[in-house]
Amino acid sequence: MRAHVLHEPELEFRAGNRHIDPRYGISVFGPADADSPAAPHQIPVALVGPAQAIDGIRSWLQRCQNQIDAKDTKPGQENLHQPFPGFSIDAQFGAELIFDDSLVREIPERQLRRLARADVISATADAVEIYADAARSLVETGRCRVVICARPDELNDRENHPPSVEGAAEHEDDQDEREAGGDFHDLLKATALTLPAPLQLMRRETWTGVRARTGGQAARPLQDEATRAWNLHTALYYKAGGTPWRMQRHSSDLATCYVGVSFYRTQSGQELHTAVAQVFNERGDGVVVRGGTAQISKSDRQPHLALTDARRLLLDALAEYRSTHGHQPARIAVHKTSNFTPGEIDGFHEAADQRDIDHVDMLWIQRRGAPHLYRAGQLPPLRGTTVQMDARTLLLYTRGSVPYFRTYPGMYVPQPLLIRSASPGTDLLAAGADILALSKMNWNNAQLDERDPLTLRTAYRVGSILKHVPSNARIATRYAYYM
């Protein structure tokens, strides 16, 4: 076995300029779609929440129109934290938030007091109904692009230790899978999937910079203000229809459709379904396709699809790809959270053959159980470190020490991904480079070193929301509604 360190993937910004860091790229060049007529230069936002929270959010967002200084860092580590450039027409984003008093829905205090007195399940259901009705009345006006909802402090559901901004990374591998933690978030997003505009949830800590105590104990420190501003405004720009950055694509690269497949249980817990997030590298946009029923295999205790369901799932994904791009991809990369059965392999190949697509890579990406590497010195292995274990197995560190930061930015020992190919012709190093690049495509977080590729991150998040939606109900296909 021999270790190999992949180059940090570059991202594409305005006018084709490239850099490895999303924050630097936007600060110097601007968003990838800045020159496009469809870029969201003016973003009308609606606000839902208690009166005091609405005032606080609006005040902080107006503060974010101007530059916010970066957190102090050690000498030599200035790239670790960068100033937020401001969000206005004249700043690097080239976009501004538009506030309108008619696009505000205040939640009365008496309704919030009722939430505090009710049991958790009833209070969560009531809060979702209150907020969903308010959001619906706002988006039906056709005058807002994003609805910002202030999460009610009175709601004591299972969201006890969330990140400071919805979806923002906490740089802790044991916090990556929080899908069971957010009943209000997931239920509200599920209820709002048919609305004409996506939602953005915010907690009080985001605009106040003060973490509330939970259970009588002080919680971990918040991210610094500039980082919170980066994460929130990048998400708002994307949800309004913008493309903050794109994956780099060389002219010789095949047009690729990346499909992430993961599984979720229905709310009753009795039936297992699939969730799919597909990412178009040409645009950097994501489209969601819901699959059929999966079954737990008696041999490996993992969820799997029947051949016909696997074929239908990929055909539906390819149909969405074609409707977006106007053509079929030349290559398909399927990323899955469980191993591939012969039926799944045949089903995916049949779908590709039906669409005359010759190149299909099928990769099982495991988040746990991979062996660890040890590097001489005090820092963990470099991000991008790979070891080919055998002809079809690759170990990949998507978290680790980052030379650009001159440190390891995490708090715990980084966990590598174990990548197993179900396709004999797959170039594992090329597949690892793809996964490393996809780990930077999270528009909820402007940090460059996410652990999961977006194909799987979206699938996890989509599943936690779709489990609350009836199987025959219409859903939004655009990923912005799920993040």
Coordinates of C-alpha atoms in Angstrom, one line a residue:
M1 CA 0.0 0.0 0.0
R2 CA 1.2 3.5 -0.8
A3 CA -0.3 6.8 0.4
H4 CA -1.0 9.6 -2.2
V5 CA -2.1 13.1 -1.4
L6 CA -4.7 14.6 -3.8
H7 CA -4.4 18.2 -4.8
E8 CA -6.9 20.5 -3.1
P9 CA -9.6 21.0 -5.8
E10 CA -10.1 24.4 -7.2
L11 CA -13.6 26.0 -7.4
E12 CA -14.8 28.3 -10.2
F13 CA -16.0 31.8 -9.6
R14 CA -16.9 34.9 -11.6
A15 CA -15.5 35.0 -15.2
G16 CA -14.0 31.5 -14.7
N17 CA -11.5 32.6 -12.0
R18 CA -10.4 29.8 -9.7
H19 CA -9.3 29.3 -6.1
I20 CA -9.4 26.5 -3.5
D21 CA -11.3 28.6 -0.8
P22 CA -14.9 29.6 -1.4
R23 CA -14.5 32.7 0.8
Y24 CA -11.4 34.0 -0.9
G25 CA -12.9 33.3 -4.3
I26 CA -16.1 35.3 -3.6
S27 CA -14.1 38.1 -1.9
V28 CA -11.8 38.6 -4.8
F29 CA -13.7 37.5 -7.9
G30 CA -17.4 37.3 -6.9
P31 CA -20.0 34.5 -7.3
A32 CA -19.8 32.1 -10.2
D33 CA -23.0 33.5 -11.8
A34 CA -22.3 37.2 -11.1
D35 CA -22.4 38.1 -14.8
S36 CA -25.5 36.0 -15.6
P37 CA -28.8 37.8 -16.2
A38 CA -30.4 35.3 -13.9
A39 CA -28.2 36.1 -10.9
P40 CA -30.2 37.3 -7.9
H41 CA -28.9 40.9 -7.5
Q42 CA -31.9 41.9 -5.4
I43 CA -33.4 39.4 -3.0
P44 CA -36.7 40.3 -1.4
V45 CA -36.9 38.3 1.9
A46 CA -39.9 37.7 4.1
L47 CA -39.6 37.4 7.9
V48 CA -41.6 35.2 10.2
G49 CA -41.3 35.0 14.0
P50 CA -41.8 36.9 17.3
A51 CA -41.6 40.7 17.0
Q52 CA -38.4 40.9 19.0
A53 CA -36.7 38.2 16.9
I54 CA -37.8 39.9 13.7
D55 CA -36.3 43.2 14.8
G56 CA -33.1 41.4 15.8
I57 CA -32.7 39.5 12.6
R58 CA -33.4 42.6 10.5
S59 CA -30.9 44.7 12.4
W60 CA -28.2 42.1 12.2
L61 CA -28.8 41.5 8.4
Q62 CA -28.5 45.2 7.9
R63 CA -25.2 45.2 9.8
C64 CA -24.0 42.4 7.5
Q65 CA -24.4 44.8 4.5
N66 CA -21.0 46.1 5.5
Q67 CA -17.7 44.2 6.1
I68 CA -17.4 42.2 9.3
D69 CA -13.8 41.7 10.6
A70 CA -12.4 38.2 10.8
K71 CA -11.7 36.4 14.1
D72 CA -8.1 36.9 15.4
T73 CA -5.8 34.0 14.4
K74 CA -2.3 32.9 15.2
P75 CA 0.5 34.3 13.0
G76 CA 0.7 32.3 9.8
Q77 CA -2.9 31.1 10.0
E78 CA -4.7 34.1 8.6
N79 CA -6.5 32.1 6.0
L80 CA -8.3 30.1 8.6
H81 CA -10.7 33.0 9.4
Q82 CA -11.5 35.6 6.8
P83 CA -13.5 38.8 7.0
F84 CA -17.0 38.8 5.6
P85 CA -17.0 41.3 2.7
G86 CA -20.6 42.6 3.2
F87 CA -23.8 41.7 1.4
S88 CA -24.8 44.6 -0.8
I89 CA -24.9 45.5 -4.5
D90 CA -21.5 47.3 -4.2
A91 CA -19.8 44.5 -2.3
Q92 CA -18.4 41.3 -3.8
F93 CA -21.6 39.3 -3.7
G94 CA -23.2 41.9 -6.0
A95 CA -26.5 41.3 -4.3
E96 CA -28.6 42.8 -1.5
L97 CA -31.5 41.8 0.7
I98 CA -34.7 43.8 0.2
F99 CA -36.9 44.3 3.3
D100 CA -40.6 45.2 3.1
D101 CA -42.8 45.7 6.1
S102 CA -45.6 44.0 4.2
L103 CA -43.5 40.8 4.0
V104 CA -43.4 40.4 7.8
R105 CA -45.6 38.0 9.9
E106 CA -45.3 38.4 13.6
I107 CA -46.1 35.4 15.8
P108 CA -48.2 36.7 18.8
E109 CA -46.8 36.2 22.2
R110 CA -49.9 34.3 23.4
Q111 CA -49.3 31.6 20.8
L112 CA -45.7 31.3 21.9
R113 CA -46.6 31.0 25.6
R114 CA -49.0 28.2 24.6
L115 CA -46.1 26.3 23.0
A116 CA -44.1 26.6 26.2
R117 CA -46.9 25.0 28.3
A118 CA -47.7 22.1 25.9
D119 CA -45.9 18.7 25.7
V120 CA -43.1 18.5 23.1
I121 CA -45.0 16.7 20.4
S122 CA -48.1 18.9 20.5
A123 CA -46.0 22.1 20.8
T124 CA -43.9 21.1 17.8
A125 CA -47.0 20.3 15.7
D126 CA -48.6 23.6 16.7
A127 CA -45.4 25.6 15.9
V128 CA -45.1 24.0 12.5
E129 CA -48.7 24.9 11.7
I130 CA -48.3 28.5 12.9
Y131 CA -45.1 29.1 10.9
A132 CA -46.2 27.2 7.8
D133 CA -49.5 29.3 7.6
A134 CA -47.5 32.5 8.0
A135 CA -44.9 31.5 5.4
R136 CA -47.7 30.5 3.0
S137 CA -49.5 33.8 3.3
L138 CA -46.2 35.6 2.4
V139 CA -45.0 33.5 -0.5
E140 CA -48.4 33.6 -2.1
T141 CA -47.9 37.3 -2.7
G142 CA -45.2 36.3 -5.2
R143 CA -43.0 39.1 -3.9
C144 CA -40.3 37.2 -1.9
R145 CA -37.5 34.9 -2.9
V146 CA -36.7 33.4 0.6
V147 CA -38.7 33.2 3.8
I148 CA -36.5 33.6 7.0
C149 CA -38.1 32.0 10.0
A150 CA -36.9 32.8 13.6
R151 CA -37.0 29.5 15.5
P152 CA -39.3 29.9 18.6
D153 CA -37.2 29.9 21.8
E154 CA -40.2 28.4 23.7
L155 CA -40.1 25.2 21.7
N156 CA -38.2 22.5 23.7
D157 CA -37.9 19.8 21.0
R158 CA -34.8 17.7 20.3
E159 CA -32.8 20.4 18.7
N160 CA -30.7 20.9 21.8
H161 CA -27.2 21.3 20.3
P162 CA -27.5 22.7 16.8
P163 CA -24.9 24.7 14.8
S164 CA -25.2 28.5 15.0
V165 CA -26.5 28.7 11.5
E166 CA -28.8 26.2 9.9
G167 CA -26.6 23.6 8.3
A168 CA -23.3 25.2 9.3
A169 CA -20.5 22.7 10.1
E170 CA -19.3 22.4 13.6
H171 CA -16.1 20.6 12.6
E172 CA -16.8 17.6 14.7
D173 CA -17.2 14.2 13.0
D174 CA -19.5 12.9 15.7
Q175 CA -21.9 15.8 14.9
D176 CA -22.1 15.1 11.1
E177 CA -25.3 13.0 11.4
R178 CA -27.9 15.1 13.2
E179 CA -30.8 13.9 11.1
A180 CA -32.8 12.8 14.2
G181 CA -32.2 16.0 16.1
G182 CA -34.5 18.6 14.4
D183 CA -38.2 17.8 14.5
F184 CA -39.3 21.4 14.1
H185 CA -36.8 22.1 11.3
D186 CA -37.6 18.9 9.4
L187 CA -41.4 19.1 9.9
L188 CA -41.6 22.7 8.9
K189 CA -39.4 22.0 5.8
A190 CA -41.6 19.0 4.9
T191 CA -44.8 21.1 5.2
A192 CA -43.3 23.9 3.1
L193 CA -42.1 21.7 0.1
T194 CA -44.9 22.9 -2.1
L195 CA -44.4 26.6 -1.5
P196 CA -43.1 28.9 -4.2
A197 CA -40.1 30.0 -2.1
P198 CA -37.7 28.1 0.2
L199 CA -37.3 28.7 3.9
Q200 CA -34.2 29.6 5.9
L201 CA -34.4 28.9 9.6
M202 CA -32.4 31.0 12.1
R203 CA -31.8 30.6 15.8
R204 CA -31.4 33.5 18.2
E205 CA -27.7 32.7 18.7
T206 CA -27.1 33.5 15.0
W207 CA -28.0 37.2 15.2
T208 CA -27.2 37.8 18.9
G209 CA -23.9 36.0 19.1
V210 CA -24.8 34.6 22.5
R211 CA -25.3 30.9 22.9
A212 CA -28.3 30.0 25.1
R213 CA -27.7 27.7 28.1
T214 CA -29.1 24.2 27.7
G215 CA -30.0 22.0 30.6
G216 CA -28.2 24.4 33.0
Q217 CA -24.9 24.0 31.3
A218 CA -23.1 26.5 29.1
A219 CA -22.9 25.2 25.5
R220 CA -19.9 25.3 23.2
P221 CA -18.7 28.7 21.9
L222 CA -20.4 30.0 18.7
Q223 CA -18.7 30.4 15.4
D224 CA -17.3 34.0 15.1
E225 CA -19.6 36.6 13.6
A226 CA -17.9 36.8 10.2
T227 CA -18.2 33.0 9.8
R228 CA -21.9 33.1 10.7
A229 CA -22.4 35.9 8.2
W230 CA -20.5 33.9 5.5
N231 CA -22.6 30.8 6.0
L232 CA -26.0 32.5 6.2
H233 CA -25.6 34.8 3.2
T234 CA -24.1 32.1 1.0
A235 CA -27.2 30.0 1.8
L236 CA -29.5 32.9 1.1
Y237 CA -27.8 33.6 -2.2
Y238 CA -28.2 30.0 -3.3
K239 CA -31.8 29.7 -2.1
A240 CA -32.6 32.8 -4.1
G241 CA -31.4 31.1 -7.2
G242 CA -27.8 32.0 -7.3
T243 CA -24.7 29.9 -7.8
P244 CA -22.0 31.0 -5.3
W245 CA -19.3 28.7 -6.9
R246 CA -19.0 25.7 -9.2
M247 CA -16.9 22.6 -9.5
Q248 CA -14.0 23.0 -11.8
R249 CA -14.6 21.2 -15.1
H250 CA -11.9 20.8 -17.8
S251 CA -12.9 20.8 -21.4
S252 CA -11.8 17.2 -21.7
D253 CA -13.9 16.0 -18.8
L254 CA -17.1 14.0 -19.5
A255 CA -20.3 15.7 -18.5
T256 CA -21.2 13.8 -15.4
C257 CA -24.4 13.3 -13.4
Y258 CA -23.6 12.6 -9.8
V259 CA -26.3 10.8 -7.9
G260 CA -26.3 10.2 -4.1
V261 CA -28.5 7.4 -2.8
S262 CA -29.3 7.0 0.9
F263 CA -32.2 5.5 2.8
Y264 CA -34.8 6.7 5.3
R265 CA -37.6 5.3 7.3
T266 CA -41.2 6.6 7.1
Q267 CA -42.5 8.4 10.1
S268 CA -44.2 5.1 11.3
G269 CA -40.9 3.4 11.0
Q270 CA -42.4 0.4 9.3
E271 CA -41.5 1.1 5.7
L272 CA -38.1 1.9 4.2
H273 CA -37.8 4.3 1.3
T274 CA -34.9 5.8 -0.6
A275 CA -33.9 9.5 -0.8
V276 CA -31.8 10.7 -3.8
A277 CA -29.9 14.0 -4.2
Q278 CA -28.4 14.6 -7.6
V279 CA -25.8 17.3 -8.2
F280 CA -25.1 18.8 -11.6
N281 CA -21.5 19.8 -11.8
E282 CA -22.0 22.1 -14.7
R283 CA -24.2 24.4 -12.7
G284 CA -23.6 23.3 -9.2
D285 CA -27.3 22.9 -8.6
G286 CA -29.1 20.0 -7.0
V287 CA -32.3 18.2 -7.9
V288 CA -34.1 15.7 -5.6
V289 CA -35.8 12.6 -6.8
R290 CA -37.7 10.3 -4.5
G291 CA -37.3 6.5 -5.1
G292 CA -39.3 3.4 -4.3
T293 CA -39.4 1.1 -1.3
A294 CA -36.2 -0.6 -0.1
Q295 CA -35.8 -3.8 1.9
I296 CA -33.3 -4.8 4.6
S297 CA -31.2 -7.7 3.4
K298 CA -31.0 -10.7 5.6
S299 CA -27.4 -11.3 4.7
D300 CA -25.8 -7.9 5.5
R301 CA -28.7 -6.1 7.4
Q302 CA -28.4 -3.2 5.0
P303 CA -31.1 -1.5 2.9
H304 CA -31.2 -2.4 -0.8
L305 CA -33.3 -1.8 -3.9
A306 CA -34.8 -4.4 -6.2
L307 CA -33.5 -4.4 -9.8
T308 CA -36.6 -2.7 -11.1
D309 CA -36.6 0.0 -8.4
A310 CA -32.9 0.7 -9.0
R311 CA -33.5 1.1 -12.7
R312 CA -36.5 3.3 -12.2
L313 CA -34.7 5.5 -9.7
L314 CA -31.8 6.2 -12.1
L315 CA -34.1 6.7 -15.0
D316 CA -36.0 9.3 -13.0
A317 CA -32.7 11.0 -12.1
L318 CA -31.6 11.1 -15.7
A319 CA -35.0 12.5 -16.7
E320 CA -34.5 15.4 -14.3
Y321 CA -30.9 15.9 -15.5
R322 CA -32.1 16.1 -19.1
S323 CA -34.9 18.6 -18.2
T324 CA -32.3 20.8 -16.6
H325 CA -29.5 20.6 -19.1
G326 CA -31.3 19.7 -22.3
H327 CA -29.1 16.7 -22.9
Q328 CA -28.0 13.4 -21.3
P329 CA -24.7 13.1 -19.4
A330 CA -21.8 11.1 -20.8
R331 CA -21.0 9.6 -17.4
I332 CA -22.9 8.7 -14.2
A333 CA -21.4 8.4 -10.8
V334 CA -23.6 6.7 -8.2
H335 CA -22.6 7.3 -4.5
K336 CA -24.4 5.0 -2.1
T337 CA -24.5 4.6 1.7
S338 CA -24.7 0.8 1.5
N339 CA -23.0 -1.8 -0.7
F340 CA -24.3 -2.7 -4.1
T341 CA -26.2 -5.9 -4.7
P342 CA -26.1 -7.7 -8.1
G343 CA -29.7 -6.6 -8.6
E344 CA -28.9 -2.9 -7.9
I345 CA -25.8 -3.1 -10.2
D346 CA -27.9 -4.6 -13.0
G347 CA -30.7 -2.1 -12.5
F348 CA -28.4 0.9 -12.7
H349 CA -26.6 -0.5 -15.8
E350 CA -30.0 -1.2 -17.5
A351 CA -31.0 2.4 -16.9
A352 CA -27.7 3.7 -18.3
D353 CA -28.0 1.3 -21.3
Q354 CA -31.5 2.5 -22.0
R355 CA -30.1 6.1 -22.2
D356 CA -27.0 5.0 -24.2
I357 CA -24.6 6.1 -21.5
D358 CA -21.4 4.1 -21.5
H359 CA -19.6 5.3 -18.4
V360 CA -21.1 4.3 -15.0
D361 CA -19.2 4.4 -11.7
M362 CA -20.8 2.9 -8.6
L363 CA -19.2 3.7 -5.3
W364 CA -20.1 2.5 -1.8
I365 CA -19.0 5.3 0.6
Q366 CA -18.6 4.2 4.2
R367 CA -18.4 6.9 6.9
R368 CA -17.4 4.5 9.7
G369 CA -15.2 1.5 10.1
A370 CA -12.3 2.7 8.0
P371 CA -8.7 2.1 9.3
H372 CA -6.9 5.3 10.5
L373 CA -3.5 6.6 9.4
Y374 CA -1.0 8.2 11.6
R375 CA 1.3 11.0 10.4
A376 CA 4.7 11.9 11.9
G377 CA 4.4 15.0 14.1
Q378 CA 1.5 16.4 16.0
L379 CA -1.0 17.0 13.2
P380 CA -3.4 14.5 11.6
P381 CA -3.0 13.3 8.0
L382 CA -3.4 15.9 5.3
R383 CA -6.8 16.4 3.8
G384 CA -6.8 14.6 0.5
T385 CA -4.6 11.7 1.8
T386 CA -5.5 8.5 0.0
V387 CA -4.4 4.9 0.4
Q388 CA -5.5 2.2 -2.2
M389 CA -6.2 -0.8 0.0
D390 CA -6.8 -3.1 -3.0
A391 CA -8.0 -3.0 -6.6
R392 CA -11.5 -1.7 -5.6
T393 CA -11.0 0.0 -2.2
L394 CA -9.7 3.5 -1.4
L395 CA -9.2 5.2 1.9
L396 CA -9.8 9.0 1.7
Y397 CA -9.3 11.8 4.2
T398 CA -11.7 14.6 3.4
R399 CA -11.0 16.1 6.8
G400 CA -7.5 16.6 8.0
S401 CA -4.6 19.1 8.2
V402 CA -5.0 21.8 5.5
P403 CA -1.7 23.4 4.3
Y404 CA -3.7 26.5 3.2
F405 CA -4.7 27.0 6.9
R406 CA -1.4 25.7 8.2
T407 CA -3.3 23.7 10.8
Y408 CA -6.0 21.1 11.3
P409 CA -9.2 23.1 11.9
G410 CA -11.2 20.4 13.6
M411 CA -11.6 19.5 17.3
Y412 CA -11.5 15.7 17.1
V413 CA -9.5 13.0 15.3
P414 CA -10.7 13.1 11.7
Q415 CA -12.5 10.0 10.4
P416 CA -11.6 8.9 6.8
L417 CA -14.1 7.7 4.3
L418 CA -13.8 4.1 2.9
I419 CA -14.7 4.0 -0.8
R420 CA -15.5 0.7 -2.4
S421 CA -16.1 0.4 -6.2
A422 CA -18.8 -1.9 -7.6
S423 CA -17.5 -1.1 -11.1
P424 CA -14.3 -2.9 -12.2
G425 CA -13.2 -0.1 -14.5
T426 CA -13.3 2.7 -12.0
D427 CA -10.2 4.9 -11.6
L428 CA -10.2 5.1 -7.8
L429 CA -7.9 8.1 -7.6
A430 CA -10.1 10.0 -10.0
A431 CA -13.2 9.0 -8.0
G432 CA -11.4 10.2 -4.9
A433 CA -10.7 13.5 -6.5
D434 CA -14.4 13.8 -7.5
I435 CA -15.5 13.1 -3.9
L436 CA -13.0 15.6 -2.5
A437 CA -14.3 18.3 -4.9
L438 CA -17.9 17.4 -4.0
S439 CA -17.1 17.9 -0.3
K440 CA -16.6 21.6 -1.1
M441 CA -20.1 22.0 -2.6
N442 CA -22.1 22.8 0.5
W443 CA -23.7 26.2 0.1
N444 CA -24.8 26.1 3.8
N445 CA -21.2 26.5 4.7
A446 CA -18.4 28.5 3.2
Q447 CA -15.6 26.4 4.7
L448 CA -13.6 24.4 2.3
D449 CA -13.2 21.1 4.2
E450 CA -16.5 19.4 4.7
R451 CA -16.3 15.7 5.4
D452 CA -19.1 14.3 3.1
P453 CA -19.5 14.8 -0.6
L454 CA -22.6 16.8 -1.4
T455 CA -24.1 13.7 -3.0
L456 CA -24.4 12.0 0.4
R457 CA -24.9 15.2 2.5
T458 CA -27.9 16.1 0.5
A459 CA -29.3 12.6 0.6
Y460 CA -29.1 12.5 4.4
R461 CA -30.8 15.8 4.7
V462 CA -33.4 15.0 2.2
G463 CA -34.3 11.8 3.9
S464 CA -34.8 13.4 7.3
I465 CA -37.4 15.7 5.7
L466 CA -39.1 13.3 3.3
K467 CA -39.9 10.8 6.1
H468 CA -42.6 13.3 7.2
V469 CA -44.1 13.5 3.7
P470 CA -46.7 11.0 2.4
S471 CA -45.3 8.9 -0.4
N472 CA -47.9 10.1 -2.9
A473 CA -47.5 13.8 -2.1
R474 CA -45.9 16.2 -4.5
I475 CA -42.5 17.5 -3.4
A476 CA -40.1 20.2 -4.4
T477 CA -37.3 18.9 -6.6
R478 CA -34.8 21.8 -6.0
Y479 CA -32.4 21.0 -3.2
A480 CA -32.6 24.6 -1.9
Y481 CA -35.9 23.6 -0.2
Y482 CA -34.2 20.9 1.9
M483 CA -31.1 22.7 3.1

